[in-house]
Amino acid sequence: MLPDIRIDTRLGPDVACLLDEHLRDMRAVSPPESKHALDLDSLRAPDITFWTAHRNGRLIGCGALKALDAEHGEIKSMRIDAACRGQGVGSMLLQHIEQEARRRGYTRLSLETGSMDFFLPARALYARHGFTPCPPFAAYRPDPNSVFMTKRLSDSR
């Protein structure tokens, strides 16, 4: 069954729980200066659109798109419930966010993820969808604990 992906402005307790797991994982594997995951208040910023994925009424994943400028967006807070990993939910959510980025006229979509082995599945997902390593973007600085990736949307229609 395909997940129902929708904009979520409420960011209720189920989202808080999923993101708490995300933040706990980030704290466990990333030093504080290398943790770029957003909390609930940050995800409510006007330059961020947040989506949740549901199956049978249950939250199974989330992801966000942050507007960096008129042509560049950043993927933030991608998280899939552990019980649903490997079922294509991450790919569907990523494609949904990319489709929205294209609709907005973005020509580039970028992200930051960890360089540790823990993040290997995430990096593989992004690479399968055409993201390639890039230098730090926006306010990021070089960091051995971070991998920066980007995708030119104009080249992959």
Coordinates of N, CA and C in Angstrom, one line a residue:
M1 N 0.8 -1.2 0.0 CA 0.0 0.0 0.0 C 0.9 1.2 0.0
L2 N 0.6 2.2 -0.9 CA 1.4 3.4 -1.0 C 1.0 4.3 0.2
P3 N 2.1 5.0 0.7 CA 1.8 5.9 1.8 C 1.0 7.2 1.3
D4 N 0.3 7.8 2.2 CA -0.4 9.0 2.0 C 0.6 10.1 2.4
I5 N 1.1 10.9 1.5 CA 2.1 12.0 1.9 C 1.3 13.3 1.8
R6 N 1.4 14.1 2.9 CA 0.7 15.4 3.0 C 1.5 16.4 3.8
I7 N 1.2 17.6 3.5 CA 1.8 18.7 4.3 C 1.3 18.6 5.7
D8 N 2.1 18.8 6.7 CA 1.8 18.7 8.1 C 2.2 20.0 8.7
T9 N 1.2 20.8 9.1 CA 1.5 22.1 9.8 C 1.3 22.0 11.3
R10 N 0.7 20.9 11.7 CA 0.4 20.7 13.1 C 1.6 20.2 13.9
L11 N 2.4 19.3 13.3 CA 3.5 18.7 13.9 C 3.2 18.2 15.4
G12 N 2.2 17.3 15.4 CA 1.7 16.8 16.7 C 2.6 15.8 17.4
P13 N 2.1 15.1 18.4 CA 2.9 14.2 19.2 C 3.5 13.1 18.5
D14 N 2.9 12.6 17.5 CA 3.4 11.5 16.7 C 4.7 11.9 15.9
V15 N 4.6 13.1 15.4 CA 5.8 13.7 14.7 C 6.9 14.0 15.7
A16 N 6.5 14.5 16.9 CA 7.5 14.8 17.9 C 8.2 13.6 18.3
C17 N 7.5 12.5 18.4 CA 8.1 11.2 18.8 C 9.1 10.7 17.7
L18 N 8.7 10.8 16.4 CA 9.6 10.3 15.4 C 10.8 11.2 15.3
L19 N 10.6 12.5 15.4 CA 11.8 13.4 15.4 C 12.7 13.3 16.6
D20 N 12.1 13.0 17.8 CA 12.9 12.7 19.0 C 13.8 11.5 18.7
E21 N 13.3 10.5 18.1 CA 14.2 9.3 17.7 C 15.3 9.8 16.8
H22 N 15.0 10.6 15.8 CA 15.9 11.2 14.9 C 17.0 12.0 15.6
L23 N 16.6 12.8 16.5 CA 17.6 13.7 17.2 C 18.4 12.8 18.2
R24 N 17.8 11.8 18.8 CA 18.6 10.9 19.7 C 19.7 10.2 18.9
D25 N 19.3 9.7 17.7 CA 20.3 9.0 16.8 C 21.4 10.0 16.4
M26 N 21.0 11.2 16.1 CA 22.1 12.2 15.7 C 23.0 12.5 16.9
R27 N 22.5 12.6 18.0 CA 23.3 12.9 19.2 C 24.2 11.7 19.5
A28 N 23.8 10.5 19.2 CA 24.5 9.3 19.5 C 25.7 9.1 18.6
V29 N 25.6 9.6 17.3 CA 26.7 9.3 16.4 C 27.4 10.6 15.9
S30 N 26.8 11.7 16.1 CA 27.4 13.0 15.7 C 27.8 13.9 16.8
P31 N 29.0 14.5 16.7 CA 29.4 15.4 17.8 C 28.4 16.6 17.7
P32 N 28.2 17.3 18.8 CA 27.2 18.4 18.8 C 27.5 19.5 17.7
E33 N 28.7 19.8 17.4 CA 29.0 20.8 16.4 C 28.7 20.4 15.0
S34 N 28.4 19.1 14.8 CA 28.1 18.5 13.5 C 26.7 18.1 13.4
K35 N 25.9 18.4 14.4 CA 24.4 18.0 14.3 C 23.6 19.1 13.7
H36 N 23.0 18.9 12.6 CA 22.3 19.9 11.9 C 20.8 19.6 11.8
A37 N 20.3 18.6 12.5 CA 18.9 18.2 12.5 C 18.1 19.3 13.2
L38 N 16.9 19.5 12.7 CA 16.1 20.6 13.2 C 15.1 20.1 14.2
D39 N 14.8 20.9 15.2 CA 13.7 20.5 16.2 C 12.4 21.0 15.7
L40 N 11.3 20.7 16.4 CA 10.0 21.0 16.0 C 9.8 22.5 15.7
D41 N 10.3 23.4 16.6 CA 10.1 24.8 16.5 C 10.8 25.3 15.2
S42 N 12.0 24.8 14.9 CA 12.7 25.1 13.7 C 11.9 24.7 12.4
L43 N 11.3 23.5 12.5 CA 10.5 23.0 11.4 C 9.2 23.9 11.1
R44 N 8.9 24.7 12.0 CA 7.7 25.6 11.8 C 8.0 26.9 11.2
A45 N 9.3 27.1 10.8 CA 9.7 28.4 10.2 C 9.0 28.5 8.9
P46 N 8.8 29.8 8.5 CA 8.0 30.0 7.2 C 8.8 29.6 6.0
D47 N 10.1 29.4 6.0 CA 10.8 29.0 4.8 C 10.9 27.5 4.7
I48 N 10.2 26.7 5.6 CA 10.2 25.3 5.6 C 8.8 24.7 5.4
T49 N 8.7 23.8 4.5 CA 7.5 23.0 4.3 C 7.8 21.6 4.8
F50 N 6.9 21.1 5.6 CA 7.1 19.8 6.2 C 6.0 18.8 5.8
W51 N 6.4 17.6 5.4 CA 5.5 16.6 5.0 C 5.6 15.4 5.9
T52 N 4.4 14.7 6.1 CA 4.4 13.4 6.8 C 3.9 12.4 5.9
A53 N 4.3 11.1 6.0 CA 3.9 10.0 5.3 C 3.1 9.1 6.2
H54 N 1.9 8.6 5.8 CA 1.1 7.8 6.7 C 0.7 6.6 5.9
R55 N 0.5 5.5 6.6 CA -0.1 4.3 6.1 C -1.1 3.7 7.1
N56 N -2.3 3.5 6.6 CA -3.4 3.1 7.5 C -3.5 4.0 8.7
G57 N -3.4 5.3 8.5 CA -3.5 6.2 9.6 C -2.3 6.4 10.5
R58 N -1.3 5.6 10.3 CA -0.1 5.6 11.1 C 1.1 6.4 10.5
L59 N 1.7 7.3 11.3 CA 2.9 8.0 10.8 C 4.0 7.0 10.5
I60 N 4.6 7.1 9.3 CA 5.7 6.2 8.9 C 6.9 6.9 8.4
G61 N 6.8 8.2 8.3 CA 8.0 9.0 7.8 C 7.7 10.5 7.7
C62 N 8.8 11.2 7.5 CA 8.6 12.7 7.4 C 9.8 13.2 6.6
G63 N 9.7 14.4 6.1 CA 10.7 15.1 5.4 C 10.3 16.5 5.2
A64 N 11.3 17.4 5.0 CA 11.0 18.8 4.8 C 11.8 19.4 3.7
L65 N 11.3 20.5 3.2 CA 12.0 21.3 2.1 C 12.2 22.7 2.7
K66 N 13.5 23.1 2.7 CA 13.8 24.5 3.2 C 14.2 25.3 2.0
A67 N 13.5 26.5 1.8 CA 13.9 27.4 0.7 C 15.2 28.1 1.1
L68 N 16.2 27.9 0.3 CA 17.4 28.6 0.5 C 17.5 29.9 -0.3
D69 N 17.0 29.9 -1.6 CA 16.8 31.1 -2.4 C 15.8 30.7 -3.5
A70 N 15.6 31.6 -4.4 CA 14.5 31.3 -5.4 C 14.8 30.1 -6.3
E71 N 16.0 29.6 -6.3 CA 16.3 28.5 -7.2 C 16.9 27.3 -6.5
H72 N 17.0 27.4 -5.2 CA 17.8 26.3 -4.4 C 17.0 26.0 -3.2
G73 N 16.8 24.7 -3.0 CA 16.1 24.2 -1.8 C 17.0 23.1 -1.1
E74 N 16.7 22.9 0.2 CA 17.5 22.0 1.0 C 16.5 20.9 1.6
I75 N 16.8 19.7 1.5 CA 16.1 18.6 2.1 C 16.5 18.6 3.6
K76 N 15.5 18.5 4.5 CA 15.8 18.5 5.9 C 14.9 17.4 6.6
S77 N 15.4 16.9 7.7 CA 14.6 16.1 8.6 C 13.9 14.9 7.9
M78 N 14.6 14.2 7.0 CA 14.1 13.0 6.4 C 14.2 11.9 7.5
R79 N 13.2 11.2 7.7 CA 13.2 10.1 8.7 C 12.1 9.1 8.4
I80 N 12.4 7.9 8.4 CA 11.4 6.8 8.1 C 11.4 5.9 9.4
D81 N 10.2 5.6 9.8 CA 10.0 4.7 11.0 C 10.8 3.4 10.8
A82 N 11.5 3.0 11.8 CA 12.4 1.8 11.7 C 11.7 0.6 11.1
A83 N 10.4 0.4 11.5 CA 9.7 -0.8 11.0 C 9.3 -0.7 9.5
C84 N 9.5 0.5 8.9 CA 9.1 0.7 7.5 C 10.3 0.9 6.6
R85 N 11.5 0.8 7.1 CA 12.6 1.0 6.3 C 12.8 -0.2 5.3
G86 N 13.3 0.1 4.1 CA 13.5 -0.9 3.1 C 12.2 -1.2 2.3
Q87 N 11.2 -0.4 2.5 CA 9.9 -0.6 1.8 C 9.6 0.4 0.8
G88 N 10.6 1.3 0.5 CA 10.4 2.3 -0.5 C 9.8 3.6 -0.1
V89 N 9.5 3.7 1.2 CA 8.9 5.0 1.8 C 9.8 6.2 1.6
G90 N 11.1 6.0 1.9 CA 12.0 7.1 1.7 C 12.1 7.6 0.3
S91 N 12.1 6.6 -0.6 CA 12.2 7.0 -2.1 C 10.9 7.8 -2.4
M92 N 9.8 7.3 -2.0 CA 8.5 8.0 -2.3 C 8.5 9.5 -1.7
L93 N 8.9 9.6 -0.5 CA 9.0 10.9 0.2 C 10.0 11.8 -0.5
L94 N 11.1 11.3 -0.9 CA 12.1 12.1 -1.6 C 11.6 12.5 -2.9
Q95 N 11.0 11.6 -3.7 CA 10.4 12.0 -5.0 C 9.3 13.1 -4.8
H96 N 8.5 13.0 -3.8 CA 7.5 14.0 -3.5 C 8.1 15.3 -3.3
I97 N 9.1 15.4 -2.4 CA 9.8 16.7 -2.1 C 10.5 17.2 -3.4
E98 N 11.1 16.3 -4.2 CA 11.7 16.8 -5.4 C 10.7 17.4 -6.4
Q99 N 9.5 16.7 -6.5 CA 8.5 17.2 -7.3 C 8.0 18.6 -6.9
E100 N 7.9 18.8 -5.6 CA 7.5 20.2 -5.1 C 8.6 21.2 -5.4
A101 N 9.9 20.8 -5.3 CA 11.0 21.7 -5.6 C 10.9 22.1 -7.1
R102 N 10.7 21.2 -8.0 CA 10.5 21.5 -9.4 C 9.3 22.4 -9.6
R103 N 8.2 22.1 -8.9 CA 7.0 23.0 -9.1 C 7.3 24.4 -8.7
R104 N 8.2 24.6 -7.7 CA 8.6 25.9 -7.2 C 9.6 26.6 -8.2
G105 N 10.1 25.9 -9.1 CA 11.1 26.4 -10.0 C 12.5 26.3 -9.6
Y106 N 12.8 25.5 -8.5 CA 14.1 25.3 -8.1 C 14.9 24.6 -9.2
T107 N 16.2 25.0 -9.3 CA 17.0 24.3 -10.3 C 18.0 23.4 -9.5
R108 N 18.1 23.5 -8.2 CA 19.0 22.7 -7.5 C 18.4 22.3 -6.1
L109 N 18.6 21.1 -5.7 CA 18.2 20.6 -4.4 C 19.4 20.0 -3.7
S110 N 19.6 20.4 -2.5 CA 20.8 19.9 -1.7 C 20.5 19.4 -0.4
L111 N 21.4 18.7 0.3 CA 21.2 18.2 1.6 C 22.5 18.0 2.3
E112 N 22.5 17.9 3.6 CA 23.6 17.5 4.4 C 23.2 16.3 5.2
T113 N 24.1 15.3 5.3 CA 23.9 14.1 6.1 C 25.3 13.7 6.7
G114 N 25.3 12.8 7.5 CA 26.5 12.4 8.2 C 27.4 11.6 7.4
S115 N 28.7 11.6 7.7 CA 29.7 10.8 7.0 C 30.0 9.5 7.7
M116 N 29.4 9.2 8.8 CA 29.7 7.9 9.5 C 28.9 6.8 8.9
D117 N 29.3 5.6 9.2 CA 28.6 4.4 8.6 C 27.1 4.4 8.9
F118 N 26.7 4.9 10.0 CA 25.3 4.9 10.4 C 24.5 5.6 9.3
F119 N 25.1 6.5 8.6 CA 24.3 7.3 7.5 C 24.5 6.7 6.1
L120 N 25.2 5.6 6.0 CA 25.4 5.0 4.7 C 24.1 4.7 4.0
P121 N 23.0 4.1 4.6 CA 21.8 3.9 3.9 C 21.2 5.2 3.4
A122 N 21.2 6.3 4.1 CA 20.7 7.6 3.7 C 21.5 8.1 2.4
R123 N 22.8 8.0 2.5 CA 23.7 8.4 1.4 C 23.4 7.6 0.2
A124 N 23.2 6.3 0.3 CA 22.9 5.4 -0.8 C 21.5 5.8 -1.4
L125 N 20.5 6.1 -0.6 CA 19.2 6.5 -1.1 C 19.4 7.7 -1.9
Y126 N 20.1 8.8 -1.4 CA 20.2 10.0 -2.2 C 21.0 9.8 -3.5
A127 N 22.0 9.0 -3.4 CA 22.8 8.7 -4.6 C 21.9 8.0 -5.7
R128 N 21.1 7.0 -5.2 CA 20.2 6.3 -6.2 C 19.2 7.3 -6.9
H129 N 19.0 8.4 -6.2 CA 18.1 9.4 -6.8 C 18.8 10.6 -7.5
G130 N 20.1 10.4 -7.8 CA 20.8 11.3 -8.6 C 21.6 12.4 -7.8
F131 N 21.6 12.3 -6.5 CA 22.4 13.3 -5.7 C 23.9 12.9 -5.7
T132 N 24.7 13.9 -5.9 CA 26.2 13.7 -5.9 C 26.8 14.6 -4.8
P133 N 28.0 14.2 -4.4 CA 28.7 15.0 -3.4 C 29.0 16.4 -3.9
C134 N 29.0 17.3 -3.0 CA 29.3 18.7 -3.4 C 29.9 19.4 -2.2
P135 N 30.5 20.6 -2.4 CA 31.0 21.4 -1.3 C 29.9 21.9 -0.4
P136 N 30.3 22.3 0.8 CA 29.2 22.9 1.7 C 28.5 24.0 1.0
F137 N 27.2 24.2 1.3 CA 26.4 25.2 0.7 C 25.7 26.0 1.8
A138 N 25.0 27.0 1.4 CA 24.3 27.9 2.4 C 25.3 28.3 3.5
A139 N 24.9 28.1 4.8 CA 25.7 28.5 5.9 C 26.6 27.4 6.4
Y140 N 26.6 26.2 5.8 CA 27.4 25.1 6.2 C 28.9 25.4 6.0
R141 N 29.7 24.8 6.8 CA 31.2 24.9 6.7 C 31.7 23.5 6.5
P142 N 33.0 23.3 5.9 CA 33.6 22.0 5.8 C 33.6 21.3 7.2
D143 N 33.2 20.0 7.2 CA 33.1 19.3 8.4 C 33.4 17.8 8.1
P144 N 34.4 17.2 8.7 CA 34.7 15.8 8.4 C 33.5 14.8 8.8
N145 N 32.6 15.3 9.6 CA 31.4 14.5 10.0 C 30.2 14.7 9.1
S146 N 30.3 15.5 8.1 CA 29.2 15.8 7.2 C 29.6 15.5 5.8
V147 N 28.5 15.0 5.1 CA 28.6 14.8 3.6 C 27.5 15.7 3.0
F148 N 27.9 16.5 2.0 CA 27.0 17.4 1.4 C 26.7 16.9 0.0
M149 N 25.5 16.9 -0.4 CA 25.1 16.3 -1.7 C 24.1 17.3 -2.4
T150 N 24.1 17.2 -3.7 CA 23.2 18.1 -4.5 C 22.8 17.4 -5.7
K151 N 21.7 17.9 -6.3 CA 21.1 17.4 -7.5 C 20.7 18.6 -8.3
R152 N 21.2 18.7 -9.5 CA 20.7 19.8 -10.5 C 19.4 19.3 -11.0
L153 N 18.3 20.0 -10.8 CA 17.0 19.6 -11.2 C 16.8 19.9 -12.7
S154 N 17.5 20.9 -13.2 CA 17.3 21.2 -14.6 C 18.0 20.2 -15.5
D155 N 18.9 19.4 -15.0 CA 19.6 18.3 -15.7 C 18.9 17.0 -15.7
S156 N 17.8 16.9 -14.9 CA 17.2 15.5 -14.6 C 15.7 15.5 -14.8
R157 N 15.2 16.2 -15.7 CA 13.7 16.3 -15.8 C 13.2 15.0 -16.4

